[in-house]
mmCIF file of C-alpha atoms in Angstrom:
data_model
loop_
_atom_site.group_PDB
_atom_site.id
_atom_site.type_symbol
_atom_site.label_atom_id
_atom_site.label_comp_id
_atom_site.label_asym_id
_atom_site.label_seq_id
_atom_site.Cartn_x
_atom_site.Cartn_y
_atom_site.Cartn_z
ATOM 1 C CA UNK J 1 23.360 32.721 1.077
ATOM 2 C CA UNK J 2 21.085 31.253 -1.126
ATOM 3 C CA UNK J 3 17.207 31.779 0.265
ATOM 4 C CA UNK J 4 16.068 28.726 -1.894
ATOM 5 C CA UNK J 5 18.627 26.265 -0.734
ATOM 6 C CA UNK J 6 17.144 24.150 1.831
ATOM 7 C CA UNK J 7 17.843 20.822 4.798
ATOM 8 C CA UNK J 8 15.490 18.279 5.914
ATOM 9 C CA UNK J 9 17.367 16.255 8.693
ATOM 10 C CA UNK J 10 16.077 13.097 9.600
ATOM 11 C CA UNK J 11 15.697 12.604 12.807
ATOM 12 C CA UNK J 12 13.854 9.731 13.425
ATOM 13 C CA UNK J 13 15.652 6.430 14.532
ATOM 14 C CA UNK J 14 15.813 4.903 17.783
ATOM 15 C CA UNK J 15 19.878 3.819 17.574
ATOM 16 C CA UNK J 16 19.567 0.686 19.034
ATOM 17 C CA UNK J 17 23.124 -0.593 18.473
ATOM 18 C CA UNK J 18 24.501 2.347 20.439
ATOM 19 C CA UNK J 19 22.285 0.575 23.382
ATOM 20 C CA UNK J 20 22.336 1.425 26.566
ATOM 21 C CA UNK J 21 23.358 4.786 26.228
ATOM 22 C CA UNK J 22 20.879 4.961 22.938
ATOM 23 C CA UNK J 23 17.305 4.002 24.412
ATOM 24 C CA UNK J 24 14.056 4.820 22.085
ATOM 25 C CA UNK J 25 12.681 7.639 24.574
ATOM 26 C CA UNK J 26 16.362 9.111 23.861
ATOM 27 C CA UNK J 27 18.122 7.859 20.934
ATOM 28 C CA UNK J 28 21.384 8.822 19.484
ATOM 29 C CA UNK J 29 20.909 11.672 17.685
ATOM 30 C CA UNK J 30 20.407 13.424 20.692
ATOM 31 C CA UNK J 31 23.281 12.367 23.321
ATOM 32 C CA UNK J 32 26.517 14.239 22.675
ATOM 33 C CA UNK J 33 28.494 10.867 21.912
ATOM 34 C CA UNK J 34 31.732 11.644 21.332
ATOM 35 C CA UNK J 35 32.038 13.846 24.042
ATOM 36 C CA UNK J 36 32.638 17.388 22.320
ATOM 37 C CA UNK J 37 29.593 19.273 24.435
ATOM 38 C CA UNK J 38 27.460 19.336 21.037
ATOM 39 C CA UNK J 39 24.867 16.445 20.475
ATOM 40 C CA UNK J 40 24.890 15.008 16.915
ATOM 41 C CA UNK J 41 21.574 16.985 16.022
ATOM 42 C CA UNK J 42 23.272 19.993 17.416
ATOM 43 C CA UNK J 43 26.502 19.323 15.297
ATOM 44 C CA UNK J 44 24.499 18.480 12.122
ATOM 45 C CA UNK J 45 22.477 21.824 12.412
ATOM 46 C CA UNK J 46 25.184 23.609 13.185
ATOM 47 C CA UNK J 47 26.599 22.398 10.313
ATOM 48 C CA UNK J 48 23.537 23.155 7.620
ATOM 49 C CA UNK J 49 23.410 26.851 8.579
ATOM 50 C CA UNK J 50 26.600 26.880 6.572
ATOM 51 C CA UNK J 51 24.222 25.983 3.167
ATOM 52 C CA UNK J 52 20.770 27.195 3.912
ATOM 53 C CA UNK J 53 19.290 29.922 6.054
ATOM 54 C CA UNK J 54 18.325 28.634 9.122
ATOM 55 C CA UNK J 55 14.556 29.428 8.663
ATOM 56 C CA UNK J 56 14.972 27.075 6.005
ATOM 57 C CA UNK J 57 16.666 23.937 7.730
ATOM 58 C CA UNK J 58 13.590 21.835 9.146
ATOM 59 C CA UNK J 59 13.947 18.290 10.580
ATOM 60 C CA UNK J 60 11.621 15.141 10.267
ATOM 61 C CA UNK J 61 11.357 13.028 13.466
ATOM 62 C CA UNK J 62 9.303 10.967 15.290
ATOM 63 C CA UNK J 63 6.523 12.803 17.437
ATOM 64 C CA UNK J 64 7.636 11.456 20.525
ATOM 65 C CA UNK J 65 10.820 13.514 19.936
ATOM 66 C CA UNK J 66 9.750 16.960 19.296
ATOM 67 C CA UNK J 67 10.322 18.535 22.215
ATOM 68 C CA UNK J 68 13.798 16.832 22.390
ATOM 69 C CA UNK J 69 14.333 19.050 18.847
ATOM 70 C CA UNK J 70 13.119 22.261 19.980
ATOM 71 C CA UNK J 71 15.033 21.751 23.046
ATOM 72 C CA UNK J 72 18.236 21.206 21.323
ATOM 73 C CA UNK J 73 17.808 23.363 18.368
ATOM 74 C CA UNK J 74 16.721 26.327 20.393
ATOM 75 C CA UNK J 75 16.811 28.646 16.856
ATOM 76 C CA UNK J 76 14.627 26.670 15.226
ATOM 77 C CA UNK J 77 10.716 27.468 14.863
ATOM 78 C CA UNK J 78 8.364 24.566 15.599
ATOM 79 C CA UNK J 79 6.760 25.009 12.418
ATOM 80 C CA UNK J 80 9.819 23.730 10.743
ATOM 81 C CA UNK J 81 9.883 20.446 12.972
ATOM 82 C CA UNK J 82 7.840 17.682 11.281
ATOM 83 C CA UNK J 83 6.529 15.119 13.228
ATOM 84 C CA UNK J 84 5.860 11.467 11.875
ATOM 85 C CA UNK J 85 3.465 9.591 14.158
ATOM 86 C CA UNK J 86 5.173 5.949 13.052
ATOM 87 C CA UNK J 87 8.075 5.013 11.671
ATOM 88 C CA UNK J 88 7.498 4.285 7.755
ATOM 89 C CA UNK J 89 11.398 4.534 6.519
ATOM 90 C CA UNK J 90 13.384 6.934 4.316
ATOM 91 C CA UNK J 91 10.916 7.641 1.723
ATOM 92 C CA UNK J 92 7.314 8.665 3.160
ATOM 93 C CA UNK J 93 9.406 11.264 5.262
ATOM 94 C CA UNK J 94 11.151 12.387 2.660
ATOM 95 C CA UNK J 95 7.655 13.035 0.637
ATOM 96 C CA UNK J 96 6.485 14.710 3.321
ATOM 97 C CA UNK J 97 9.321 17.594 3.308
ATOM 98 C CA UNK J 98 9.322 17.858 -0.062
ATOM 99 C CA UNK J 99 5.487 18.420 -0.190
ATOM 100 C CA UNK J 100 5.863 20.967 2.831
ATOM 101 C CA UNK J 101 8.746 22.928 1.237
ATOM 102 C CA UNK J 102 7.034 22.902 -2.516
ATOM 103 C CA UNK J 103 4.583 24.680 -0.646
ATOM 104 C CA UNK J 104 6.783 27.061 0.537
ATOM 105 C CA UNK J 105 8.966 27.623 -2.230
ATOM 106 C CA UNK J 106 8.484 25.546 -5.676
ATOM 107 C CA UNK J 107 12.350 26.779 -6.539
ATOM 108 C CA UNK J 108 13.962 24.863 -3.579
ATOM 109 C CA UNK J 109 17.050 23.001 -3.690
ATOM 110 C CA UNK J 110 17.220 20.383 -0.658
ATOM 111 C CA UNK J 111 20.043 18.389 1.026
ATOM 112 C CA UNK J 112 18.813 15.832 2.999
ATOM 113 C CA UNK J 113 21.094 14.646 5.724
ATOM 114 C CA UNK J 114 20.965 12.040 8.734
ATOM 115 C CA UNK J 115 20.751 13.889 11.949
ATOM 116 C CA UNK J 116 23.592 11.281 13.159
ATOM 117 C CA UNK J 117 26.482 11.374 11.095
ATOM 118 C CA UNK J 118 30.327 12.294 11.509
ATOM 119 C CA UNK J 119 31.813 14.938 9.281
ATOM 120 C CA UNK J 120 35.312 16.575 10.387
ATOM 121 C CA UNK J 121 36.271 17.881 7.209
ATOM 122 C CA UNK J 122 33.257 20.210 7.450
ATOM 123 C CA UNK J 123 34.718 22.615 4.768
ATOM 124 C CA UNK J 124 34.953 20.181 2.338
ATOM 125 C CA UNK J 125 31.344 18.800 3.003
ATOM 126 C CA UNK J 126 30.454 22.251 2.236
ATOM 127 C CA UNK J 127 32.498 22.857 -0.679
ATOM 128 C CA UNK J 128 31.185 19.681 -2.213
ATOM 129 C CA UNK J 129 27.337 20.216 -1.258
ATOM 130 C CA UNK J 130 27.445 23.651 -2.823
ATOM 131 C CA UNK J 131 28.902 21.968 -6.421
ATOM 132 C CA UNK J 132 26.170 19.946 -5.966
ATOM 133 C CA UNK J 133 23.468 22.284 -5.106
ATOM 134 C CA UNK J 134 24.389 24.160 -8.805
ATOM 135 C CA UNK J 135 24.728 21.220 -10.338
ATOM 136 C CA UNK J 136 21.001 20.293 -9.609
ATOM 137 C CA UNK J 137 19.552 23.646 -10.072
ATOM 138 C CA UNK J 138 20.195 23.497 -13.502
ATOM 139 C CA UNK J 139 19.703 19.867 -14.062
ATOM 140 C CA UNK J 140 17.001 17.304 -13.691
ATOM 141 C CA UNK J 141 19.069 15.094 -11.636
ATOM 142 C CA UNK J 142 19.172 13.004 -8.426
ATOM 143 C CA UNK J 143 22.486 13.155 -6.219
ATOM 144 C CA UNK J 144 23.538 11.467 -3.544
ATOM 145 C CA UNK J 145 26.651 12.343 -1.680
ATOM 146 C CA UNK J 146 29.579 9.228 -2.247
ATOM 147 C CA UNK J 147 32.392 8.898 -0.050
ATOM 148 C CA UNK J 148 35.926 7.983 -1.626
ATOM 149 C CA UNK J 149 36.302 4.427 0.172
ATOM 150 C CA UNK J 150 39.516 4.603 2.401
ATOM 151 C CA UNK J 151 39.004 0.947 3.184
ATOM 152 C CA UNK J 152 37.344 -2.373 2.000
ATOM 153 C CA UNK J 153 34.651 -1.964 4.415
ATOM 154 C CA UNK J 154 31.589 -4.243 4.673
ATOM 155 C CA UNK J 155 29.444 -2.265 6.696
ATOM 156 C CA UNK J 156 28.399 0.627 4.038
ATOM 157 C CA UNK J 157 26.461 0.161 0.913
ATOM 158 C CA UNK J 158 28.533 0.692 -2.609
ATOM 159 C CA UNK J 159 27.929 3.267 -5.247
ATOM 160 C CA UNK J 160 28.907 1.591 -8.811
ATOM 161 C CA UNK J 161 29.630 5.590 -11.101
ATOM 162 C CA UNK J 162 30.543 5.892 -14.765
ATOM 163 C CA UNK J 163 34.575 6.418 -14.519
ATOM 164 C CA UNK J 164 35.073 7.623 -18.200
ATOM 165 C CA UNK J 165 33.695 11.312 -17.974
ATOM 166 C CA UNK J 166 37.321 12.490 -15.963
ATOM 167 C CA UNK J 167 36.232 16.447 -16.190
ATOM 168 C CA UNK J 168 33.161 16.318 -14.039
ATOM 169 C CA UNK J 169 32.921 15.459 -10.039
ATOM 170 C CA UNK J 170 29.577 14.645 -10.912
ATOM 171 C CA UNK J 171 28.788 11.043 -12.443
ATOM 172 C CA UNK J 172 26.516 9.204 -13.607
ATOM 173 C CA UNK J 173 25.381 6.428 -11.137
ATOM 174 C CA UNK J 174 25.500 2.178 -13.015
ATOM 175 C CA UNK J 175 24.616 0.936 -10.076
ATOM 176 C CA UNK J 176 24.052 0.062 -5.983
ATOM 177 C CA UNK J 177 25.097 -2.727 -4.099
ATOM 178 C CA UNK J 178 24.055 -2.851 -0.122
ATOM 179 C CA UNK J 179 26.942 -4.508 2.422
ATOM 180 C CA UNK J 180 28.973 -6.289 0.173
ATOM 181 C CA UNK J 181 31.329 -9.758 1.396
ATOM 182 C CA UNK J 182 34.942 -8.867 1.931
ATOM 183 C CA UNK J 183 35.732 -10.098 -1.441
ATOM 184 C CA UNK J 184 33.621 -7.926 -3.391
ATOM 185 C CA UNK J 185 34.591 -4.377 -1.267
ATOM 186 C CA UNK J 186 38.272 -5.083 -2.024
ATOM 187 C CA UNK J 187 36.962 -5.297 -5.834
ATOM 188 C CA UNK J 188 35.099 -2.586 -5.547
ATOM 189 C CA UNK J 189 37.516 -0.079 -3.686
ATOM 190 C CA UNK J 190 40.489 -1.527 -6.242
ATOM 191 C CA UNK J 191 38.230 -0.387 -9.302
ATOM 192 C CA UNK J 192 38.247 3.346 -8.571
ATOM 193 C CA UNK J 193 34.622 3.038 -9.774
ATOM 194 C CA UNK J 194 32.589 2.973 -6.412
ATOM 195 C CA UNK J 195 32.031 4.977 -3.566
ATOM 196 C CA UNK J 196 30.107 4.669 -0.203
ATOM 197 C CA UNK J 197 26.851 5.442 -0.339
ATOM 198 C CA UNK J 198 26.501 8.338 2.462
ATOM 199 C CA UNK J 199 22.694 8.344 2.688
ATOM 200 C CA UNK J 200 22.995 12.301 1.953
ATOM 201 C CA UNK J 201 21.012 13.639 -1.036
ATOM 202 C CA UNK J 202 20.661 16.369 -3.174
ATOM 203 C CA UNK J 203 18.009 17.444 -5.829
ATOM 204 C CA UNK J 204 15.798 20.131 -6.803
ATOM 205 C CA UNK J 205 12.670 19.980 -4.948
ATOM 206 C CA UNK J 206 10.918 19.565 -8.443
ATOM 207 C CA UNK J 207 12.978 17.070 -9.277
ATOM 208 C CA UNK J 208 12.633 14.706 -6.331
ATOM 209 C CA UNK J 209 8.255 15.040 -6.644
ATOM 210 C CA UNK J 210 8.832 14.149 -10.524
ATOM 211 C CA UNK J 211 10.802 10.687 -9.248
ATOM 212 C CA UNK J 212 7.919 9.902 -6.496
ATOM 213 C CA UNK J 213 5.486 10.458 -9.227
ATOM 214 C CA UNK J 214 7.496 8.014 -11.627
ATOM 215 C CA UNK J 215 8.537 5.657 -9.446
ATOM 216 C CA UNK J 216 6.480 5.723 -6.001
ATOM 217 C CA UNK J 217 3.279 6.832 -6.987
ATOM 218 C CA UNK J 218 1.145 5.193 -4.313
ATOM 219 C CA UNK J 219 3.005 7.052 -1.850
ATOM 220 C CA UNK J 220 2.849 10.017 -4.001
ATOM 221 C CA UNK J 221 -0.280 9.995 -4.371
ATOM 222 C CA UNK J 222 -1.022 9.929 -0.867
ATOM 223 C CA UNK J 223 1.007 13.335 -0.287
ATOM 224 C CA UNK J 224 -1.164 15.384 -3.558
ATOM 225 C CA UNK J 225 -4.121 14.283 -2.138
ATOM 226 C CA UNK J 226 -3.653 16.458 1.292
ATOM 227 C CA UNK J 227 -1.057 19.018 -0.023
ATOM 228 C CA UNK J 228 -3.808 21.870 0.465
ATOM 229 C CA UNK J 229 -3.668 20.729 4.259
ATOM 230 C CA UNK J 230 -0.083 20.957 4.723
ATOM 231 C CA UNK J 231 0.952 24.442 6.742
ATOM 232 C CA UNK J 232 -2.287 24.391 8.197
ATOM 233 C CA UNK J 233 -3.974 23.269 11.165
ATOM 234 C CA UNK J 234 -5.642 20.077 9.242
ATOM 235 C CA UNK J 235 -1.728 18.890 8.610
ATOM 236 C CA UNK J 236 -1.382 16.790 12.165
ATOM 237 C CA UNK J 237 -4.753 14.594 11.296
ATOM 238 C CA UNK J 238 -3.404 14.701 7.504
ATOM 239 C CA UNK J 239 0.059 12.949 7.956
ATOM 240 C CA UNK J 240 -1.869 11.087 10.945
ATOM 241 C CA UNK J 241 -4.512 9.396 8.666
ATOM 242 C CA UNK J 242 -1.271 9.181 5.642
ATOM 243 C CA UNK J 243 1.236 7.331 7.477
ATOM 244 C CA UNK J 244 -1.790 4.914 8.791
ATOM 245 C CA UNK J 245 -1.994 3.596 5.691
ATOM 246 C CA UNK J 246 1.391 4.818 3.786
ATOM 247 C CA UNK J 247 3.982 1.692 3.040
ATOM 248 C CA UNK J 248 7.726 1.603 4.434
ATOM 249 C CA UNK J 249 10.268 1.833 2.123
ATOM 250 C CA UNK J 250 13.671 3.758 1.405
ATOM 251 C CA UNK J 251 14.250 6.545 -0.743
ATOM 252 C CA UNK J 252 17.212 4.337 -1.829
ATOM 253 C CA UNK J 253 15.027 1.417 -2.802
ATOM 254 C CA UNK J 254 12.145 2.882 -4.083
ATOM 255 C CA UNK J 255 13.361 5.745 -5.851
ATOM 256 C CA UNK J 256 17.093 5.774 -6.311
ATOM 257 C CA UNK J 257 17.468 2.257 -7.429
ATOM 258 C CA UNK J 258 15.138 2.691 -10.247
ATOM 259 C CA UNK J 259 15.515 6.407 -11.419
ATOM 260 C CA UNK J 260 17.371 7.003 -14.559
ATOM 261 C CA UNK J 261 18.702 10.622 -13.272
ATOM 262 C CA UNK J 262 20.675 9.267 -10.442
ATOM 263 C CA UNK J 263 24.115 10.625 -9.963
ATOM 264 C CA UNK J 264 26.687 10.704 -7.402
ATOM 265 C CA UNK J 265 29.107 13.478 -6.118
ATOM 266 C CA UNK J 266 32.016 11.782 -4.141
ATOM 267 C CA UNK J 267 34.604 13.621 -1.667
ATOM 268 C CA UNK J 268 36.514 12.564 1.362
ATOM 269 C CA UNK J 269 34.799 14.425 4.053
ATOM 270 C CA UNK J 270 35.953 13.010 7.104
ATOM 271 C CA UNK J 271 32.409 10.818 7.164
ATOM 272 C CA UNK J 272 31.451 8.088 9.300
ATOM 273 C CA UNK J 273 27.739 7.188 9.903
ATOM 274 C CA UNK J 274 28.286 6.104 13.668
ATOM 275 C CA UNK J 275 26.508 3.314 13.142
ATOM 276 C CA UNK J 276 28.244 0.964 15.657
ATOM 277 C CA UNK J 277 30.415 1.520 19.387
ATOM 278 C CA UNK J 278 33.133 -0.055 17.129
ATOM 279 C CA UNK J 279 32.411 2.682 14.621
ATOM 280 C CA UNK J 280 32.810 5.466 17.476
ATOM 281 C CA UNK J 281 36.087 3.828 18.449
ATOM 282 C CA UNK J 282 37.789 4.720 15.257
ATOM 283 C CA UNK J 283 36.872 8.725 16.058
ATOM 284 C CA UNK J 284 38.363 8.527 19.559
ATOM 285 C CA UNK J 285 41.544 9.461 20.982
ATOM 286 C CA UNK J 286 43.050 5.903 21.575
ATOM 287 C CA UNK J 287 46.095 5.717 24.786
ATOM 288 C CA UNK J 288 49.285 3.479 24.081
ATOM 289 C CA UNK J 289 47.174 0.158 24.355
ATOM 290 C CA UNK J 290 44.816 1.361 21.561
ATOM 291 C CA UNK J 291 41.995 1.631 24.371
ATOM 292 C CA UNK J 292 39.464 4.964 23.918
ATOM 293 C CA UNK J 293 37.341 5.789 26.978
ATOM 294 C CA UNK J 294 35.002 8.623 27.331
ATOM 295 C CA UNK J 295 34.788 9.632 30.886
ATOM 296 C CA UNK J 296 37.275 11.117 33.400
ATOM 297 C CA UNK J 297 37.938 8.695 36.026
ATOM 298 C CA UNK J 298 38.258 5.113 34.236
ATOM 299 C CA UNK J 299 41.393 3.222 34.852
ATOM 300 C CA UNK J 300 42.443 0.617 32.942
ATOM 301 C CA UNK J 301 45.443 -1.839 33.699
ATOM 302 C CA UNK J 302 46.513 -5.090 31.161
ATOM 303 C CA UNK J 303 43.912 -3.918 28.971
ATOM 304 C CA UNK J 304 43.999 -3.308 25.244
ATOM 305 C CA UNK J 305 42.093 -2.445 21.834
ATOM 306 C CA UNK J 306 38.739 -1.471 24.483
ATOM 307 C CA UNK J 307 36.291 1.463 24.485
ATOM 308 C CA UNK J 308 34.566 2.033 27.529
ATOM 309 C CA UNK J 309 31.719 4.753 28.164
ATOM 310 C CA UNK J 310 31.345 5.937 31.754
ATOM 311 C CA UNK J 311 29.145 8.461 33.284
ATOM 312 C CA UNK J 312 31.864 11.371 34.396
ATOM 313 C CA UNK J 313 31.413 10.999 38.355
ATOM 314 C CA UNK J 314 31.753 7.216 37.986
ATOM 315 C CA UNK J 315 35.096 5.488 39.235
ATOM 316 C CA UNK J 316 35.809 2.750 37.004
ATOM 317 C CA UNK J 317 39.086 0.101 37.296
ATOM 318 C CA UNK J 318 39.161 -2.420 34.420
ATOM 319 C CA UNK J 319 41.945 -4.968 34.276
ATOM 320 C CA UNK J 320 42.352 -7.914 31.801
ATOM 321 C CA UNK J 321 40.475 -7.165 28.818
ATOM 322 C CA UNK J 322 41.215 -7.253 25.406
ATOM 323 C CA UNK J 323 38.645 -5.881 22.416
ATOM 324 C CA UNK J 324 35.825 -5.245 24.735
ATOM 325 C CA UNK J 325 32.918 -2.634 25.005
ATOM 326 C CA UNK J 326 31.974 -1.465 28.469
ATOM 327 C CA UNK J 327 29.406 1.107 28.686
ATOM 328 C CA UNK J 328 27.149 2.651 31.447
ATOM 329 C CA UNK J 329 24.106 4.411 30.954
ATOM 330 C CA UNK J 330 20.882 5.070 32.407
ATOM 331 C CA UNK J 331 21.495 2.368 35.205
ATOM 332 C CA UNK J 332 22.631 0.180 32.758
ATOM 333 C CA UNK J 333 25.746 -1.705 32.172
ATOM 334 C CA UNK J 334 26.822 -3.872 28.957
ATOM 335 C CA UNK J 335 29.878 -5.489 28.694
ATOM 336 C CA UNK J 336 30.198 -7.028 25.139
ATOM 337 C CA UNK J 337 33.073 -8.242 22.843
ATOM 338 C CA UNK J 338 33.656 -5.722 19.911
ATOM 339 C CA UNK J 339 33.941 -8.376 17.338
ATOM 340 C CA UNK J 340 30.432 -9.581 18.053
ATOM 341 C CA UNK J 341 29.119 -5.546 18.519
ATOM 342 C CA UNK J 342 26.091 -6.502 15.827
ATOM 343 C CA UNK J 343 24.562 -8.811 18.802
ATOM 344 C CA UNK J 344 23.455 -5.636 20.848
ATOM 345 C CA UNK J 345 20.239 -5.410 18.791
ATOM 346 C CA UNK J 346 19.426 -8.967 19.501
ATOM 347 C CA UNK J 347 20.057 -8.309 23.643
ATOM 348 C CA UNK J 348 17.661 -5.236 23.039
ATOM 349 C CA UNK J 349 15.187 -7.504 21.580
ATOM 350 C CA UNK J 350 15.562 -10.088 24.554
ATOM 351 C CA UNK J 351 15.612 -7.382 27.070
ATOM 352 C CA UNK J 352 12.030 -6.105 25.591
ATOM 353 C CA UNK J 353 10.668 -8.805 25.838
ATOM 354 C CA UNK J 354 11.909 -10.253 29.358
ATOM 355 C CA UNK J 355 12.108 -7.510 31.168
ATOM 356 C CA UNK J 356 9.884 -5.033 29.565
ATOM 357 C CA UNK J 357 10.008 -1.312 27.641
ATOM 358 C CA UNK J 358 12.004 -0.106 31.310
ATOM 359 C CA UNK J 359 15.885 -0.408 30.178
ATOM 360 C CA UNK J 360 15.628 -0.174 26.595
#
């Protein structure tokens, strides 16, 4: 295996659409979801050991989850957790890991991955990340990781790639477009000249501090200033004092919009982001009224196209219900129409603030 190849996971988010089993002292990333024993953290580093040593895999979270980390990645040293002290978006944390691995190796190649994501065809996420990986180390380019659209889907952002080069699986990227109408995806997927945009990167590690010099230089700038402190015990009060005062913004906004070395690798993975309970109900195991339930003792009668989310010793009889979400979770029960799923963040919003930080 290649000892420069390296992972930063991010690990950050709080998941509140996956409410109430997702709260923000426990978010997804750490709740084994799907119900195969492994959280998704677990699953994802699991997965990486496959491209980098596993000295060399470190994760970016939020400090109020680092024990959470350790506990779940038991192999991994706590000097290769990083710990943000807010939440400032995609691209101060990924500054931060490149800084921290430039200063352990200035000949890295990185993958950056969500900690939350779905892959089942793992060996063609590999096969695919390693093209990438050589592609980069002897390039100056930017790559994110497309996904060959199976569906005119709304809910992912599109990758617009140059078509005519047919020899290379990598391509030059034209342009982005976030969650597009109905119209447009069925355009877009027709073309054969966009992908979904994953949210998974690769780059030389040299390569990605050029592009926040060029393009993000006030967070850059931020990140040289303290790089002496980093792997030391000034780094805590370093990114402390950084991220006071360090803006929120996405790697895909601030960097890969604007870059002119921005390419994109596309496969068909098996990917899903998990973003929504709808989401998790395409990756279940449905019965013959298209219901998926996770839990061993729910019984459903006259119901159809419903996932429902029980705690295992729970006893649960539903009857009558058609496209519903029923979950239970930390003394918590939501019972919510799928086609109107994108409402949960607004009842975690009213919850906060009527009934306080307790259930959510």
């Amino acid at each position: 295996m290649n000892k420069n190849n390296y992972c930063v996971i991010m690990a950050g988010g709080i998941g509140s659409r996956f409410w109430p089993m997702s709260r923000t002292s426990y978010p997804k990333q750490f709740i084994d979801i799907l119900g195969t024993g492994r959280t998704l953290i677990q699953q994802t580093y699991d997965r990486l050991q496959r491209i980098a040593p596993k000295e060399n895999i470190l994760v970016v979270t939020n400090e109020d989850y680092r024990e959470l980390v350790l506990q779940q990645c038991e192999e991994m040293n706590p000097s290769q957790v990083l710990c943000e002290p807010t939440r400032r978006n995609t691209a101060p944390c990924i500054a931060y890991a490149s800084y921290k691995i430039k200063a352990l190796n200035p000949d890295a190649n990185v993958l950056v991955a969500p900690a939350d994501h779905l892959i089942l065809k793992e060996d063609k996420f590999i096969e695919s990340v390693n093209v990438a990986l050589d592609y980069v180390s002897n390039n100056d380019a930017l790559l994110t990781l497309g996904i060959e659209p199976s569906r005119p889907d709304t809910g992912y952002g599109y990758i617009q790639f140059d078509s005519t080069d047919k020899k290379s699986r990598v391509k030059k990227v034209k342009t982005f477009t976030e969650k597009p109408n109905i119209e447009l995806a069925k355009q877009f997927v027709e073309s054969g000249e966009f992908s979904w945009n994953s949210g998974m990167f690769i780059w030389s590690n040299k390569s990605i501090l050029k592009a926040f010099e060029n393009n993000l230089s006030e967070v850059n700038s931020l990140f040289v200033d303290g790089f002496s402190k980093l792997n030391t015990p000034d780094e805590e009060n370093f990114i402390k004092d950084t991220y006071a005062v360090c803006k929120s913004i996405s790697i895909d906004y601030g960097i890969m919009e604007k870059a002119p070395n921005v390419y994109v690798i596309s496969a068909d993975i098996g990917w899903s982001d998990l973003g929504t309970w709808g989401s998790i109900y395409t990756h279940l195991k449905h019965d013959e009224n298209l219901n998926a339930t996770i839990g061993k003792n729910v019984m459903m009668y006259e119901s159809q196209n419903c996932i429902v989310s029980m705690p295992k010793e729970k006893l649960v009889v539903l009857q009558g219900l058609d496209g519903y979400i029923v979950v239970e979770s930390n003394n918590t029960l939501l019972i919510c129409k799928k086609e109107d799923e994108q409402k949960i963040k607004e009842f975690v919003t009213d919850i906060r603030i009527e009934k306080g930080e307790k259930f959510v």
